[in-house]
Each structure stands twice: as C-alpha cells, then as structure tokens.
C-alpha cells in the first residue's frame, strides 16, 4: 500500500478538534477518562459536521473550545491526554490555579478567557490567557492595551456582544459596537471576532444570526457562539468557535 494512495483514510479532520491529532506519543495510558473524553469530543465534532452538511454550510466545522471551568482536574488532564489543546475558562483566579501548572506541563495549550473581565484583573488575564473573548467596554480596551504593552504581548481579542440587552450580562450592546471597534482600532488592538451568550429563554438562532450579521458588517471573521445545548445550531449558522463544557466533561462539580 502506497502512502500516497488517495483513498487511504487520512483526510485531516480539523486539527484543533481531532482527538488524536496531537496525542503525545507513548502516552496511550490515559485510562477510561481519556477514552470517554476523546469520544465525547469526537461526538461533538461529528454532530457539527452533520449539522453543517444538512444546512449546507460551506465553512469549516467550528473548532471546539473545551470549557473546563469547575471540572475535576483529572478530567481536564484526560482531555489533554486525548490530544485536545484548546480550552476556555470564565474566571481569572480559578484559571490561574488550574492552568499555571498544566501549561507548564503542556506548552502548546491555547487558553481563552470566556467570562467577563474586571479591569483590575487585566494584568493577570493578559499574563495567563492566549485570547480574551470578552472585551466589552472602552475602559477594558484601554486597560488591555496598557497591560499588553507592559507585558510585550499581543493577544487576539473578541468583542462580547449582549445581543439580548440583558442588564445583568456583560457584553457591549449592538448599538455600541461601532464605537468600541473604532476605539479598539485606534488603540491597535487585534479584534478578530465577536462572541455571544444568548438569553437563556430565547431562540439562540436569532442571536447567532444577529452576531453573524454584525461580524460581516465590520469585516470580522471569527464567531464564538454555541454551547452544549446549541452548538449544532451555532455550527449551522457559521460559528467558527463553539464553547462546550458539559457535553465534553459531564456535569460541573460546583
Ligand atoms: C460555562 C460556559 C460555557 C459552556 O457551557 P456548557 O453548557 O457547559 O457547554 C460556554 N460559554 C461560556 C461563556 C460559559 O461561561
């Protein structure tokens, strides 16, 4: 059998998502947890692939941000052993405690902040995370600029949009987005996309559609939308990133 055989089953799935893509060699001993999490990751990707096919979405299947917040560290390690490298956390302090050692062990992890950020934690967030998805106001844009200058870092950012205009939720209102983007541009921040958490009691598809429209209007390419309950819908509507916790790891411990 030739290694160039075009029929050989080697078509790359999405490298970011593929459970075995980056599995460290000689470490097939992850045990049941690792197998179970690899299967759950594969199932998420498979569901999205079917959803994209059904709705004829030309774009690639979204990458999976495995949301590890409040999960037992053994499950997170199992995901790493299964080869997954892209993770999300919503709290700076909890993420520091968990990920400082894990990142030391596993250098190619990419960690996204997906929870609201207070300006007084901007320094620690810039130090730990590889991407911040929750830029939502001018004050935070300025704080991130200052910290990235100090730490000589240039993190990609997403702007979180509060499409449901929910007062308790972070995110900038759709009407305030042009101004925040203009400021971000003036500050030379690298805004790559938009992120949304739809209101719990509304059809998420409407919010995903609005987010996509806003991104297109402003020439932004990345769309972070979809969680365990609706990542298939998000995939069909053009998400580039889904943020999936319980569907991969099971119920959170606290
Ligand atoms: C917790 C969280 C998720 C993951 O939620 P699941 O329902 O467990 O998939 C996604 N996005 C954000 C912003 C979160 O805080």
PDB file of C-alpha atoms and ligand atoms in Angstrom:
ATOM      1  CA  UNK A   1       0.000   0.000   0.000  1.00  0.00           C
ATOM      2  CA  UNK A   2       1.400   3.317  -1.051  1.00  0.00           C
ATOM      3  CA  UNK A   3       1.472   6.167   1.405  1.00  0.00           C
ATOM      4  CA  UNK A   4       0.216   8.427  -1.354  1.00  0.00           C
ATOM      5  CA  UNK A   5      -2.830   6.269  -2.004  1.00  0.00           C
ATOM      6  CA  UNK A   6      -5.559   8.874  -2.452  1.00  0.00           C
ATOM      7  CA  UNK A   7      -8.132   6.530  -0.946  1.00  0.00           C
ATOM      8  CA  UNK A   8      -6.250   5.998   2.280  1.00  0.00           C
ATOM      9  CA  UNK A   9      -8.323   7.214   5.193  1.00  0.00           C
ATOM     10  CA  UNK A  10      -6.095  10.072   6.165  1.00  0.00           C
ATOM     11  CA  UNK A  11      -8.133  13.096   5.302  1.00  0.00           C
ATOM     12  CA  UNK A  12      -7.338  15.525   8.062  1.00  0.00           C
ATOM     13  CA  UNK A  13     -10.215  16.306  10.312  1.00  0.00           C
ATOM     14  CA  UNK A  14      -9.885  19.635  11.995  1.00  0.00           C
ATOM     15  CA  UNK A  15      -6.540  19.612  13.665  1.00  0.00           C
ATOM     16  CA  UNK A  16      -7.742  21.720  16.569  1.00  0.00           C
ATOM     17  CA  UNK A  17     -10.560  19.314  17.297  1.00  0.00           C
ATOM     18  CA  UNK A  18      -9.262  15.947  16.341  1.00  0.00           C
ATOM     19  CA  UNK A  19      -8.906  13.898  19.482  1.00  0.00           C
ATOM     20  CA  UNK A  20      -5.774  12.123  18.329  1.00  0.00           C
ATOM     21  CA  UNK A  21      -4.160  14.861  16.282  1.00  0.00           C
ATOM     22  CA  UNK A  22      -1.707  15.933  18.900  1.00  0.00           C
ATOM     23  CA  UNK A  23      -1.733  12.992  21.281  1.00  0.00           C
ATOM     24  CA  UNK A  24       1.695  12.795  22.852  1.00  0.00           C
ATOM     25  CA  UNK A  25       3.341   9.663  21.569  1.00  0.00           C
ATOM     26  CA  UNK A  26       3.945   6.853  24.011  1.00  0.00           C
ATOM     27  CA  UNK A  27       1.197   8.056  26.296  1.00  0.00           C
ATOM     28  CA  UNK A  28      -1.729   5.856  25.459  1.00  0.00           C
ATOM     29  CA  UNK A  29      -2.340   5.201  29.135  1.00  0.00           C
ATOM     30  CA  UNK A  30      -4.927   7.892  29.778  1.00  0.00           C
ATOM     31  CA  UNK A  31      -7.367   5.298  31.024  1.00  0.00           C
ATOM     32  CA  UNK A  32     -11.137   5.416  30.892  1.00  0.00           C
ATOM     33  CA  UNK A  33     -11.472   9.152  31.428  1.00  0.00           C
ATOM     34  CA  UNK A  34      -9.271   9.891  28.472  1.00  0.00           C
ATOM     35  CA  UNK A  35     -11.159   7.457  26.210  1.00  0.00           C
ATOM     36  CA  UNK A  36     -14.500   8.824  27.352  1.00  0.00           C
ATOM     37  CA  UNK A  37     -13.490  12.429  26.763  1.00  0.00           C
ATOM     38  CA  UNK A  38     -11.946  11.645  23.396  1.00  0.00           C
ATOM     39  CA  UNK A  39     -15.246  10.004  22.428  1.00  0.00           C
ATOM     40  CA  UNK A  40     -17.256  12.996  23.658  1.00  0.00           C
ATOM     41  CA  UNK A  41     -15.048  15.399  21.692  1.00  0.00           C
ATOM     42  CA  UNK A  42     -15.390  13.264  18.583  1.00  0.00           C
ATOM     43  CA  UNK A  43     -19.170  13.150  19.034  1.00  0.00           C
ATOM     44  CA  UNK A  44     -19.362  16.944  19.281  1.00  0.00           C
ATOM     45  CA  UNK A  45     -17.356  17.310  16.060  1.00  0.00           C
ATOM     46  CA  UNK A  46     -19.430  14.655  14.343  1.00  0.00           C
ATOM     47  CA  UNK A  47     -22.699  16.348  15.288  1.00  0.00           C
ATOM     48  CA  UNK A  48     -21.383  19.659  13.964  1.00  0.00           C
ATOM     49  CA  UNK A  49     -20.199  18.051  10.742  1.00  0.00           C
ATOM     50  CA  UNK A  50     -23.679  16.598  10.159  1.00  0.00           C
ATOM     51  CA  UNK A  51     -25.300  19.904  11.020  1.00  0.00           C
ATOM     52  CA  UNK A  52     -23.042  21.788   8.595  1.00  0.00           C
ATOM     53  CA  UNK A  53     -23.790  19.262   5.874  1.00  0.00           C
ATOM     54  CA  UNK A  54     -27.534  19.357   6.475  1.00  0.00           C
ATOM     55  CA  UNK A  55     -27.675  23.141   6.292  1.00  0.00           C
ATOM     56  CA  UNK A  56     -25.087  23.304   3.538  1.00  0.00           C
ATOM     57  CA  UNK A  57     -22.690  25.497   5.432  1.00  0.00           C
ATOM     58  CA  UNK A  58     -19.657  25.899   3.240  1.00  0.00           C
ATOM     59  CA  UNK A  59     -17.382  26.986   6.030  1.00  0.00           C
ATOM     60  CA  UNK A  60     -15.287  24.613   8.077  1.00  0.00           C
ATOM     61  CA  UNK A  61     -16.649  22.832  11.078  1.00  0.00           C
ATOM     62  CA  UNK A  62     -16.037  25.104  14.097  1.00  0.00           C
ATOM     63  CA  UNK A  63     -13.166  24.479  16.436  1.00  0.00           C
ATOM     64  CA  UNK A  64     -14.110  23.267  19.882  1.00  0.00           C
ATOM     65  CA  UNK A  65     -13.144  25.324  22.912  1.00  0.00           C
ATOM     66  CA  UNK A  66     -13.405  22.788  25.726  1.00  0.00           C
ATOM     67  CA  UNK A  67     -14.791  24.720  28.685  1.00  0.00           C
ATOM     68  CA  UNK A  68     -13.012  23.297  31.705  1.00  0.00           C
ATOM     69  CA  UNK A  69     -14.376  25.603  34.403  1.00  0.00           C
ATOM     70  CA  UNK A  70     -15.295  23.812  37.626  1.00  0.00           C
ATOM     71  CA  UNK A  71     -14.375  20.423  36.224  1.00  0.00           C
ATOM     72  CA  UNK A  72     -12.204  17.977  38.172  1.00  0.00           C
ATOM     73  CA  UNK A  73      -8.594  18.432  37.117  1.00  0.00           C
ATOM     74  CA  UNK A  74      -8.376  14.717  36.276  1.00  0.00           C
ATOM     75  CA  UNK A  75     -10.971  15.230  33.528  1.00  0.00           C
ATOM     76  CA  UNK A  76      -9.024  18.190  32.179  1.00  0.00           C
ATOM     77  CA  UNK A  77      -5.838  16.140  32.157  1.00  0.00           C
ATOM     78  CA  UNK A  78      -7.746  13.399  30.373  1.00  0.00           C
ATOM     79  CA  UNK A  79      -8.707  15.862  27.630  1.00  0.00           C
ATOM     80  CA  UNK A  80      -5.037  16.849  27.304  1.00  0.00           C
ATOM     81  CA  UNK A  81      -4.059  13.187  27.082  1.00  0.00           C
ATOM     82  CA  UNK A  82      -6.698  12.739  24.398  1.00  0.00           C
ATOM     83  CA  UNK A  83      -4.796  15.382  22.431  1.00  0.00           C
ATOM     84  CA  UNK A  84      -7.100  18.358  22.894  1.00  0.00           C
ATOM     85  CA  UNK A  85      -5.309  21.683  23.252  1.00  0.00           C
ATOM     86  CA  UNK A  86      -7.949  24.432  23.127  1.00  0.00           C
ATOM     87  CA  UNK A  87      -9.676  25.334  26.399  1.00  0.00           C
ATOM     88  CA  UNK A  88     -11.864  28.040  27.897  1.00  0.00           C
ATOM     89  CA  UNK A  89     -12.220  29.307  31.456  1.00  0.00           C
ATOM     90  CA  UNK A  90     -14.521  32.020  32.786  1.00  0.00           C
ATOM     91  CA  UNK A  91     -12.742  33.175  35.957  1.00  0.00           C
ATOM     92  CA  UNK A  92      -9.197  34.539  36.137  1.00  0.00           C
ATOM     93  CA  UNK A  93      -8.330  33.277  39.602  1.00  0.00           C
ATOM     94  CA  UNK A  94      -9.643  29.754  39.083  1.00  0.00           C
ATOM     95  CA  UNK A  95      -7.955  29.554  35.703  1.00  0.00           C
ATOM     96  CA  UNK A  96      -4.614  30.640  37.182  1.00  0.00           C
ATOM     97  CA  UNK A  97      -4.718  27.986  39.875  1.00  0.00           C
ATOM     98  CA  UNK A  98      -5.613  25.264  37.440  1.00  0.00           C
ATOM     99  CA  UNK A  99      -3.722  26.202  34.315  1.00  0.00           C
ATOM    100  CA  UNK A 100      -0.415  27.569  35.573  1.00  0.00           C
ATOM    101  CA  UNK A 101       0.844  24.017  36.299  1.00  0.00           C
ATOM    102  CA  UNK A 102      -0.963  22.440  33.337  1.00  0.00           C
ATOM    103  CA  UNK A 103       0.502  24.988  30.936  1.00  0.00           C
ATOM    104  CA  UNK A 104       3.961  24.351  32.358  1.00  0.00           C
ATOM    105  CA  UNK A 105       3.481  20.652  31.532  1.00  0.00           C
ATOM    106  CA  UNK A 106       1.894  21.172  28.163  1.00  0.00           C
ATOM    107  CA  UNK A 107       3.356  24.111  26.285  1.00  0.00           C
ATOM    108  CA  UNK A 108       1.051  24.168  23.268  1.00  0.00           C
ATOM    109  CA  UNK A 109      -2.214  24.698  25.144  1.00  0.00           C
ATOM    110  CA  UNK A 110      -4.320  27.630  23.953  1.00  0.00           C
ATOM    111  CA  UNK A 111      -6.432  29.118  26.719  1.00  0.00           C
ATOM    112  CA  UNK A 112      -9.327  31.514  26.103  1.00  0.00           C
ATOM    113  CA  UNK A 113     -10.992  33.754  28.667  1.00  0.00           C
ATOM    114  CA  UNK A 114     -14.745  33.483  28.088  1.00  0.00           C
ATOM    115  CA  UNK A 115     -16.030  35.196  31.244  1.00  0.00           C
ATOM    116  CA  UNK A 116     -16.394  38.908  31.967  1.00  0.00           C
ATOM    117  CA  UNK A 117     -13.170  40.674  32.941  1.00  0.00           C
ATOM    118  CA  UNK A 118     -12.736  43.387  35.562  1.00  0.00           C
ATOM    119  CA  UNK A 119     -10.069  45.944  34.683  1.00  0.00           C
ATOM    120  CA  UNK A 120      -8.228  45.279  37.950  1.00  0.00           C
ATOM    121  CA  UNK A 121      -7.609  41.715  36.750  1.00  0.00           C
ATOM    122  CA  UNK A 122      -6.481  42.692  33.258  1.00  0.00           C
ATOM    123  CA  UNK A 123      -2.792  42.196  34.103  1.00  0.00           C
ATOM    124  CA  UNK A 124      -3.304  38.659  35.324  1.00  0.00           C
ATOM    125  CA  UNK A 125      -5.593  37.830  32.419  1.00  0.00           C
ATOM    126  CA  UNK A 126      -3.046  39.060  29.874  1.00  0.00           C
ATOM    127  CA  UNK A 127      -0.332  37.054  31.621  1.00  0.00           C
ATOM    128  CA  UNK A 128      -2.258  33.776  31.587  1.00  0.00           C
ATOM    129  CA  UNK A 129      -4.597  33.680  28.597  1.00  0.00           C
ATOM    130  CA  UNK A 130      -3.842  33.356  24.890  1.00  0.00           C
ATOM    131  CA  UNK A 131      -7.045  35.036  23.809  1.00  0.00           C
ATOM    132  CA  UNK A 132      -9.655  37.181  25.541  1.00  0.00           C
ATOM    133  CA  UNK A 133     -13.185  36.803  24.184  1.00  0.00           C
ATOM    134  CA  UNK A 134     -14.906  39.260  26.495  1.00  0.00           C
ATOM    135  CA  UNK A 135     -13.775  42.752  25.566  1.00  0.00           C
ATOM    136  CA  UNK A 136     -16.942  44.800  26.033  1.00  0.00           C
ATOM    137  CA  UNK A 137     -16.203  48.396  27.040  1.00  0.00           C
ATOM    138  CA  UNK A 138     -13.787  51.271  26.435  1.00  0.00           C
ATOM    139  CA  UNK A 139     -12.240  51.139  29.896  1.00  0.00           C
ATOM    140  CA  UNK A 140     -11.313  47.488  29.425  1.00  0.00           C
ATOM    141  CA  UNK A 141      -9.921  48.180  25.942  1.00  0.00           C
ATOM    142  CA  UNK A 142      -7.578  50.786  27.453  1.00  0.00           C
ATOM    143  CA  UNK A 143      -6.582  48.502  30.335  1.00  0.00           C
ATOM    144  CA  UNK A 144      -5.783  45.646  27.940  1.00  0.00           C
ATOM    145  CA  UNK A 145      -3.722  47.985  25.737  1.00  0.00           C
ATOM    146  CA  UNK A 146      -1.701  49.107  28.776  1.00  0.00           C
ATOM    147  CA  UNK A 147      -1.122  45.572  30.023  1.00  0.00           C
ATOM    148  CA  UNK A 148      -0.204  44.136  26.650  1.00  0.00           C
ATOM    149  CA  UNK A 149       2.327  46.947  26.237  1.00  0.00           C
ATOM    150  CA  UNK A 150       3.771  46.272  29.690  1.00  0.00           C
ATOM    151  CA  UNK A 151       3.987  42.535  29.125  1.00  0.00           C
ATOM    152  CA  UNK A 152       5.003  42.871  25.487  1.00  0.00           C
ATOM    153  CA  UNK A 153       2.122  40.667  24.328  1.00  0.00           C
ATOM    154  CA  UNK A 154      -0.419  40.983  21.541  1.00  0.00           C
ATOM    155  CA  UNK A 155      -3.393  38.785  22.326  1.00  0.00           C
ATOM    156  CA  UNK A 156      -6.177  38.320  19.817  1.00  0.00           C
ATOM    157  CA  UNK A 157      -9.478  39.630  21.185  1.00  0.00           C
ATOM    158  CA  UNK A 158     -13.163  39.034  20.601  1.00  0.00           C
ATOM    159  CA  UNK A 159     -15.792  41.594  21.490  1.00  0.00           C
ATOM    160  CA  UNK A 160     -18.646  40.108  23.510  1.00  0.00           C
ATOM    161  CA  UNK A 161     -21.976  41.440  22.277  1.00  0.00           C
ATOM    162  CA  UNK A 162     -25.001  41.497  24.557  1.00  0.00           C
ATOM    163  CA  UNK A 163     -27.499  40.839  21.778  1.00  0.00           C
ATOM    164  CA  UNK A 164     -30.320  40.314  24.264  1.00  0.00           C
ATOM    165  CA  UNK A 165     -29.590  43.630  26.014  1.00  0.00           C
ATOM    166  CA  UNK A 166     -29.743  41.803  29.341  1.00  0.00           C
ATOM    167  CA  UNK A 167     -28.753  44.205  32.124  1.00  0.00           C
ATOM    168  CA  UNK A 168     -27.085  41.521  34.275  1.00  0.00           C
ATOM    169  CA  UNK A 169     -24.925  40.220  31.442  1.00  0.00           C
ATOM    170  CA  UNK A 170     -21.596  41.563  30.261  1.00  0.00           C
ATOM    171  CA  UNK A 171     -21.110  42.404  26.613  1.00  0.00           C
ATOM    172  CA  UNK A 172     -21.486  45.607  24.655  1.00  0.00           C
ATOM    173  CA  UNK A 173     -24.858  46.497  23.162  1.00  0.00           C
ATOM    174  CA  UNK A 174     -25.098  46.067  19.385  1.00  0.00           C
ATOM    175  CA  UNK A 175     -25.592  49.827  19.081  1.00  0.00           C
ATOM    176  CA  UNK A 176     -22.302  50.479  20.912  1.00  0.00           C
ATOM    177  CA  UNK A 177     -20.258  48.081  18.807  1.00  0.00           C
ATOM    178  CA  UNK A 178     -19.119  50.538  16.098  1.00  0.00           C
ATOM    179  CA  UNK A 179     -17.710  52.917  18.705  1.00  0.00           C
ATOM    180  CA  UNK A 180     -15.902  50.143  20.598  1.00  0.00           C
ATOM    181  CA  UNK A 181     -14.448  48.820  17.356  1.00  0.00           C
ATOM    182  CA  UNK A 182     -13.271  52.304  16.400  1.00  0.00           C
ATOM    183  CA  UNK A 183     -11.577  52.730  19.766  1.00  0.00           C
ATOM    184  CA  UNK A 184     -10.005  49.280  19.510  1.00  0.00           C
ATOM    185  CA  UNK A 185      -8.658  50.218  16.095  1.00  0.00           C
ATOM    186  CA  UNK A 186      -7.226  53.474  17.417  1.00  0.00           C
ATOM    187  CA  UNK A 187      -5.560  51.529  20.245  1.00  0.00           C
ATOM    188  CA  UNK A 188      -4.223  48.999  17.717  1.00  0.00           C
ATOM    189  CA  UNK A 189      -5.911  46.097  19.472  1.00  0.00           C
ATOM    190  CA  UNK A 190      -6.321  42.947  17.399  1.00  0.00           C
ATOM    191  CA  UNK A 191     -10.059  42.299  17.382  1.00  0.00           C
ATOM    192  CA  UNK A 192     -10.599  39.108  15.388  1.00  0.00           C
ATOM    193  CA  UNK A 193     -14.253  38.358  16.044  1.00  0.00           C
ATOM    194  CA  UNK A 194     -17.407  38.523  18.134  1.00  0.00           C
ATOM    195  CA  UNK A 195     -18.716  36.384  20.968  1.00  0.00           C
ATOM    196  CA  UNK A 196     -22.270  35.954  22.248  1.00  0.00           C
ATOM    197  CA  UNK A 197     -24.147  34.225  25.058  1.00  0.00           C
ATOM    198  CA  UNK A 198     -27.815  34.323  24.043  1.00  0.00           C
ATOM    199  CA  UNK A 199     -30.533  34.874  26.665  1.00  0.00           C
ATOM    200  CA  UNK A 200     -31.437  31.524  28.199  1.00  0.00           C
ATOM    201  CA  UNK A 201     -35.126  31.792  27.375  1.00  0.00           C
ATOM    202  CA  UNK A 202     -34.916  32.864  23.743  1.00  0.00           C
ATOM    203  CA  UNK A 203     -34.271  31.063  20.487  1.00  0.00           C
ATOM    204  CA  UNK A 204     -30.473  31.166  20.172  1.00  0.00           C
ATOM    205  CA  UNK A 205     -30.630  31.086  16.380  1.00  0.00           C
ATOM    206  CA  UNK A 206     -31.892  34.675  16.273  1.00  0.00           C
ATOM    207  CA  UNK A 207     -28.928  35.806  18.349  1.00  0.00           C
ATOM    208  CA  UNK A 208     -26.446  33.795  16.311  1.00  0.00           C
ATOM    209  CA  UNK A 209     -27.861  35.350  13.130  1.00  0.00           C
ATOM    210  CA  UNK A 210     -27.516  38.848  14.554  1.00  0.00           C
ATOM    211  CA  UNK A 211     -23.938  38.179  15.656  1.00  0.00           C
ATOM    212  CA  UNK A 212     -23.032  36.944  12.193  1.00  0.00           C
ATOM    213  CA  UNK A 213     -24.605  39.981  10.579  1.00  0.00           C
ATOM    214  CA  UNK A 214     -22.678  42.315  12.901  1.00  0.00           C
ATOM    215  CA  UNK A 215     -19.410  40.499  12.204  1.00  0.00           C
ATOM    216  CA  UNK A 216     -19.924  40.695   8.452  1.00  0.00           C
ATOM    217  CA  UNK A 217     -20.787  44.364   8.640  1.00  0.00           C
ATOM    218  CA  UNK A 218     -17.477  45.057  10.371  1.00  0.00           C
ATOM    219  CA  UNK A 219     -15.303  42.626   8.436  1.00  0.00           C
ATOM    220  CA  UNK A 220     -14.641  40.338  11.395  1.00  0.00           C
ATOM    221  CA  UNK A 221     -14.074  36.677  10.631  1.00  0.00           C
ATOM    222  CA  UNK A 222     -14.391  34.775  13.902  1.00  0.00           C
ATOM    223  CA  UNK A 223     -17.698  33.961  15.579  1.00  0.00           C
ATOM    224  CA  UNK A 224     -17.704  32.406  19.053  1.00  0.00           C
ATOM    225  CA  UNK A 225     -21.211  31.087  19.598  1.00  0.00           C
ATOM    226  CA  UNK A 226     -22.846  27.886  20.747  1.00  0.00           C
ATOM    227  CA  UNK A 227     -22.559  25.899  23.990  1.00  0.00           C
ATOM    228  CA  UNK A 228     -23.510  22.332  24.978  1.00  0.00           C
ATOM    229  CA  UNK A 229     -27.217  22.900  24.335  1.00  0.00           C
ATOM    230  CA  UNK A 230     -26.966  24.577  20.948  1.00  0.00           C
ATOM    231  CA  UNK A 231     -23.533  24.083  19.364  1.00  0.00           C
ATOM    232  CA  UNK A 232     -25.124  22.219  16.433  1.00  0.00           C
ATOM    233  CA  UNK A 233     -27.335  25.228  15.690  1.00  0.00           C
ATOM    234  CA  UNK A 234     -24.327  27.542  16.007  1.00  0.00           C
ATOM    235  CA  UNK A 235     -22.304  25.375  13.631  1.00  0.00           C
ATOM    236  CA  UNK A 236     -25.071  25.518  11.039  1.00  0.00           C
ATOM    237  CA  UNK A 237     -25.167  29.292  11.375  1.00  0.00           C
ATOM    238  CA  UNK A 238     -21.495  29.870  10.699  1.00  0.00           C
ATOM    239  CA  UNK A 239     -19.807  29.681  14.114  1.00  0.00           C
ATOM    240  CA  UNK A 240     -16.044  29.381  13.905  1.00  0.00           C
ATOM    241  CA  UNK A 241     -15.666  28.549  17.611  1.00  0.00           C
ATOM    242  CA  UNK A 242     -18.080  26.699  19.881  1.00  0.00           C
ATOM    243  CA  UNK A 243     -17.577  26.716  23.662  1.00  0.00           C
ATOM    244  CA  UNK A 244     -18.570  23.340  25.005  1.00  0.00           C
ATOM    245  CA  UNK A 245     -18.294  22.259  28.645  1.00  0.00           C
ATOM    246  CA  UNK A 246     -20.755  19.693  29.969  1.00  0.00           C
ATOM    247  CA  UNK A 247     -21.194  17.855  26.667  1.00  0.00           C
ATOM    248  CA  UNK A 248     -17.476  17.001  26.853  1.00  0.00           C
ATOM    249  CA  UNK A 249     -16.682  16.745  30.545  1.00  0.00           C
ATOM    250  CA  UNK A 250     -20.048  15.971  32.145  1.00  0.00           C
ATOM    251  CA  UNK A 251     -21.696  17.913  34.938  1.00  0.00           C
ATOM    252  CA  UNK A 252     -19.629  20.551  36.709  1.00  0.00           C
ATOM    253  CA  UNK A 253     -18.625  19.775  40.290  1.00  0.00           C
ATOM    254  CA  UNK A 254     -19.673  23.028  41.919  1.00  0.00           C
TER     255      UNK A 254
HETATM  256  C1  LIG B   1     -19.746  27.698  31.055  1.00  0.00           C
HETATM  257  C2  LIG B   1     -19.712  28.387  29.746  1.00  0.00           C
HETATM  258  C3  LIG B   1     -19.834  27.654  28.546  1.00  0.00           C
HETATM  259  C4  LIG B   1     -20.035  26.151  28.492  1.00  0.00           C
HETATM  260  O1  LIG B   1     -21.312  25.795  28.907  1.00  0.00           O
HETATM  261  P1  LIG B   1     -21.857  24.289  28.718  1.00  0.00           P
HETATM  262  O2  LIG B   1     -23.314  24.441  28.724  1.00  0.00           O
HETATM  263  O3  LIG B   1     -21.314  23.503  29.837  1.00  0.00           O
HETATM  264  O4  LIG B   1     -21.343  23.811  27.414  1.00  0.00           O
HETATM  265  C5  LIG B   1     -19.769  28.355  27.354  1.00  0.00           C
HETATM  266  N1  LIG B   1     -19.593  29.687  27.328  1.00  0.00           N
HETATM  267  C6  LIG B   1     -19.471  30.412  28.446  1.00  0.00           C
HETATM  268  C7  LIG B   1     -19.260  31.879  28.343  1.00  0.00           C
HETATM  269  C8  LIG B   1     -19.524  29.791  29.697  1.00  0.00           C
HETATM  270  O5  LIG B   1     -19.394  30.538  30.803  1.00  0.00           O
END
